[in-house]
Coordinates of C-alpha atoms in Angstrom, one line a residue:
Chain R
X298 CA 5.8 28.4 72.3
X299 CA 4.6 24.8 72.0
X300 CA 3.9 22.9 75.2
X301 CA 6.9 20.8 75.9
X302 CA 4.8 18.0 77.4
X303 CA 2.1 18.0 74.8
X304 CA 0.6 14.5 74.8
X305 CA 0.0 14.6 71.1
X306 CA 3.7 14.6 70.4
X307 CA 5.2 11.2 69.8
X308 CA 7.6 10.2 72.5
X309 CA 10.7 10.0 70.4
X310 CA 10.2 12.6 67.6
X311 CA 12.3 15.7 67.6
X312 CA 10.0 18.3 66.2
X313 CA 11.4 21.3 67.9
X314 CA 14.7 21.9 69.6
X315 CA 13.4 21.6 73.2
X316 CA 12.2 18.0 72.4
X317 CA 15.8 17.1 72.7
X318 CA 15.8 18.3 76.3
X319 CA 12.4 16.6 76.9
X320 CA 13.9 13.3 75.8
X321 CA 16.7 13.8 78.3
X322 CA 14.4 14.0 81.4
X323 CA 15.8 11.7 84.1
X324 CA 18.9 11.1 82.1
X325 CA 22.4 12.5 82.6
X326 CA 23.0 15.7 80.7
X327 CA 26.0 17.9 80.0
X328 CA 25.2 21.6 80.3
X329 CA 27.5 24.4 79.1
X330 CA 26.9 27.7 80.8
X331 CA 28.1 31.3 80.3
X332 CA 31.2 32.2 82.2
X333 CA 33.2 29.1 81.4
X334 CA 31.2 26.7 83.6
X335 CA 30.0 23.2 82.8
X336 CA 27.6 20.9 84.6
X337 CA 27.0 17.2 84.5
X338 CA 23.9 15.9 86.2
X339 CA 20.6 14.2 86.1
X340 CA 17.9 16.3 84.5
X341 CA 14.9 16.4 86.8
X342 CA 12.9 19.3 85.2
X343 CA 13.1 22.1 82.7
X344 CA 10.9 24.8 81.2
X345 CA 10.7 26.8 78.0
X346 CA 13.3 29.3 79.3
X347 CA 15.7 26.5 79.8
X348 CA 15.5 26.9 83.6
X349 CA 16.8 23.5 84.8
X350 CA 16.7 21.4 87.9
X351 CA 19.6 19.0 88.1
X352 CA 20.5 16.3 90.6
X353 CA 23.8 14.8 91.6
X354 CA 25.6 17.6 89.8
X355 CA 29.3 17.9 89.1
X356 CA 30.2 21.5 88.2
X357 CA 33.4 22.4 86.5
X358 CA 34.7 25.9 86.4
X359 CA 37.5 26.9 84.0
X360 CA 39.7 29.6 85.4
X361 CA 41.8 31.7 83.0
X362 CA 44.2 33.7 85.1
X363 CA 47.8 34.8 85.2
X364 CA 49.0 31.5 86.5
X365 CA 47.7 29.5 83.6
X366 CA 48.3 32.1 80.9
X367 CA 50.1 30.5 78.0
X368 CA 49.5 27.0 79.3
X369 CA 47.6 24.5 77.1
X370 CA 44.8 24.0 79.6
X371 CA 43.2 26.5 82.0
X372 CA 42.9 25.8 85.7
X373 CA 39.7 24.0 86.7
X374 CA 37.7 23.8 89.9
X375 CA 35.0 21.2 90.5
X376 CA 32.1 21.4 92.9
X377 CA 29.4 18.8 93.7
X378 CA 25.8 19.5 94.6
X379 CA 23.0 17.2 95.4
X380 CA 20.4 19.4 93.7
X381 CA 20.8 22.6 91.6
X382 CA 18.6 25.1 90.0
X383 CA 20.0 26.7 86.8
X384 CA 18.5 29.9 85.5
X385 CA 17.8 29.6 81.8
X386 CA 19.5 32.7 80.6
X387 CA 22.9 31.4 81.5
X388 CA 22.5 28.2 79.5
X389 CA 24.5 27.9 76.3
X390 CA 24.2 24.2 75.4
X391 CA 22.5 21.1 76.6
X392 CA 23.6 17.6 75.5
X393 CA 22.4 14.2 76.5
X394 CA 25.3 12.0 77.7
X395 CA 25.7 8.7 75.9
Chain I
X212 CA 7.3 67.2 51.5
X213 CA 9.0 63.8 51.0
X214 CA 7.1 60.9 52.3
X215 CA 8.6 59.2 55.3
X216 CA 10.5 56.0 54.7
X217 CA 10.1 53.4 57.5
X218 CA 13.2 51.7 58.7
X219 CA 12.1 48.2 57.5
X220 CA 11.1 49.7 54.1
X221 CA 14.7 50.9 53.7
X222 CA 16.0 47.3 54.4
X223 CA 13.3 45.9 52.1
X224 CA 14.7 48.1 49.3
X225 CA 18.1 46.5 49.9
X226 CA 16.9 43.0 49.0
X227 CA 18.9 41.7 46.1
X228 CA 21.9 44.0 46.7
X229 CA 25.1 43.7 48.7
X230 CA 24.9 45.2 52.1
X231 CA 27.3 45.7 55.0
X232 CA 26.0 44.7 58.4
X233 CA 27.8 46.2 61.4
X234 CA 27.2 44.2 64.6
X235 CA 27.3 45.4 68.2
X236 CA 30.9 44.7 69.0
X237 CA 33.8 44.6 66.5
X238 CA 32.3 42.5 63.8
X239 CA 30.9 43.1 60.3
X240 CA 29.3 41.0 57.6
X241 CA 29.1 41.8 53.9
X242 CA 26.6 39.9 51.8
X243 CA 23.7 40.0 49.4
X244 CA 20.4 40.4 51.3
X245 CA 17.9 37.7 50.3
X246 CA 15.3 38.4 52.9
X247 CA 14.6 39.4 56.5
X248 CA 11.8 39.2 59.1
X249 CA 10.2 41.5 61.7
X250 CA 13.1 40.9 64.1
X251 CA 15.5 42.0 61.3
X252 CA 17.0 38.5 61.3
X253 CA 18.6 38.4 57.8
X254 CA 19.3 35.8 55.2
X255 CA 22.5 36.8 53.5
X256 CA 24.2 35.1 50.5
X257 CA 27.8 35.1 49.3
X258 CA 28.9 36.4 52.7
X259 CA 32.2 37.6 54.1
X260 CA 32.6 37.8 57.8
X261 CA 35.1 40.4 59.1
X262 CA 36.3 39.7 62.5
X263 CA 37.8 42.2 65.0
X264 CA 41.3 40.7 64.6
X265 CA 41.3 41.3 60.8
X266 CA 40.4 37.7 59.8
X267 CA 37.8 37.2 57.2
X268 CA 35.6 34.1 56.6
X269 CA 33.6 33.3 53.5
X270 CA 30.2 31.8 53.9
X271 CA 27.8 30.8 51.1
X272 CA 24.4 31.4 52.8
X273 CA 23.6 32.3 56.4
X274 CA 20.8 33.3 58.7
X275 CA 22.1 36.2 60.8
X276 CA 20.5 36.7 64.2
X277 CA 19.0 40.2 64.3
X278 CA 19.6 40.5 68.0
X279 CA 23.2 41.8 67.7
X280 CA 22.8 43.9 64.6
X281 CA 23.8 47.5 65.1
X282 CA 23.6 49.0 61.6
X283 CA 23.1 48.0 58.0
X284 CA 23.9 49.9 54.8
X285 CA 24.6 49.4 51.2
X286 CA 28.1 48.0 50.9
X287 CA 30.0 51.0 49.7
X288 CA 33.3 49.0 49.3
X289 CA 31.5 46.8 46.8
X290 CA 30.9 50.0 44.7
X291 CA 27.2 49.8 45.0
X292 CA 25.3 52.9 44.0
X293 CA 22.8 54.5 46.4
X294 CA 19.1 53.9 45.9
X295 CA 18.2 57.2 47.6
X296 CA 18.4 60.1 45.2
Chain H
X238 CA 7.1 34.9 61.5
X239 CA 4.6 37.4 60.4
X240 CA 3.9 40.6 58.5
X241 CA 7.5 41.5 57.5
X242 CA 7.8 43.3 54.2
X243 CA 8.0 40.2 52.0
X244 CA 9.6 39.6 48.7
X245 CA 7.0 39.8 46.0
X246 CA 6.6 36.1 45.8
X247 CA 5.4 36.0 49.4
X248 CA 6.2 34.0 52.5
X249 CA 8.3 31.0 53.1
X250 CA 10.5 30.9 50.0
X251 CA 14.1 30.1 50.9
X252 CA 14.9 33.8 50.8
X253 CA 13.2 34.6 54.1
X254 CA 14.5 33.5 57.4
X255 CA 11.8 30.8 58.0
X256 CA 12.0 29.6 54.5
X257 CA 15.8 29.3 54.6
X258 CA 15.5 27.4 57.9
X259 CA 13.1 24.8 56.5
X260 CA 15.3 24.5 53.5
X261 CA 18.4 23.5 55.5
X262 CA 16.7 21.1 58.0
X263 CA 18.6 17.9 57.9
X264 CA 21.6 19.5 56.2
X265 CA 25.1 20.0 57.7
X266 CA 25.4 23.5 59.1
X267 CA 27.8 25.7 61.0
X268 CA 26.4 27.6 64.0
X269 CA 28.5 30.5 65.4
X270 CA 27.8 31.9 68.9
X271 CA 28.4 35.4 70.0
X272 CA 31.2 34.1 72.2
X273 CA 33.0 32.9 69.0
X274 CA 32.5 29.2 69.7
X275 CA 31.5 27.3 66.6
X276 CA 29.3 24.2 66.3
X277 CA 29.2 22.0 63.2
X278 CA 26.6 19.3 62.8
X279 CA 23.4 18.2 61.1
X280 CA 20.5 20.5 61.8
X281 CA 17.6 18.6 63.4
X282 CA 15.3 21.6 64.2
X283 CA 15.1 25.3 64.9
X284 CA 12.3 27.3 66.6
X285 CA 11.3 30.9 66.7
X286 CA 13.8 31.8 69.4
X287 CA 16.6 30.3 67.2
X288 CA 17.0 27.5 69.7
X289 CA 18.8 24.8 67.7
X290 CA 19.0 21.0 67.9
X291 CA 22.0 19.5 66.2
X292 CA 23.1 15.9 65.6
X293 CA 26.7 14.6 65.4
X294 CA 28.0 17.9 66.7
X295 CA 31.5 19.1 66.8
X296 CA 32.5 22.0 69.0
X297 CA 35.3 24.3 67.9
X298 CA 37.0 26.9 70.2
X299 CA 39.5 29.2 68.6
X300 CA 39.2 27.1 65.5
X301 CA 40.3 24.0 67.4
X302 CA 38.1 20.9 67.9
X303 CA 37.2 20.7 71.6
X304 CA 34.4 18.2 71.9
X305 CA 32.0 15.9 70.2
X306 CA 28.3 15.7 71.1
X307 CA 25.8 13.1 69.9
X308 CA 23.0 15.5 70.1
X309 CA 23.1 19.1 71.2
X310 CA 20.6 21.7 72.1
X311 CA 21.9 25.3 71.7
X312 CA 19.9 28.1 73.3
X313 CA 18.9 30.7 70.7
X314 CA 20.0 33.9 72.5
X315 CA 23.6 32.8 72.1
X316 CA 23.4 32.3 68.3
X317 CA 25.1 34.8 66.0
X318 CA 24.4 33.0 62.8
X319 CA 23.5 29.7 61.2
X320 CA 25.3 28.9 58.0
X321 CA 24.5 26.2 55.4
X322 CA 27.7 24.2 54.8
X323 CA 28.7 23.8 51.2

């Protein structure tokens, strides 16, 4: 796998998918995780496995249970963390926030 | 004694013909095999995706991730003759 | 990707996975995940893990539009297929 911080890469070019993540360093990102969880926070660090370190994180958990069955929207729970490590294998999608 | 046919050779012989790909879990694809790689990722053309709930989706050309493939065979429903005789 | 039994005319024609991918870079594609979630967008890049970068991405859950992303990185292990839109 190519080195994500390779100095020969131009700073803005997207040559491989992880460049998109590299360009989001120190920016706010939206992360979709397995198990109906979403995170929004500042991307401090990442690696090629998509292990992430996020700061000032808001986590949203979508709960599909009997109470909300048939309802348009599932129940949500939000949690806030100052700093969070995310293991790469639970990552589904990463998107820079405009 | 018949010479042994390696698994990937069998798939190689399917290039150009319609195959049925059965995924882990209740899903199947039928399409014409254009190519594949060592991971058995497959390029399929003129594809029909059969979902567990009975819905079908037509797709013109796809790259199918080999990770979730369970089995592949000549598409018998398309009336394709066997190449092994 | 290496040493797979190739079509007679060799590597990197659009019939093989890597050739197909280079052919559809920049084109509108549909990406379906194992979970059933579908992403439609313009394909920026793909790597050997099938990690995908998409532009102007729309997310569909149960066939219904859920969200729009300007750019989106999709981790390859979740991908079931990449389809070239027609």
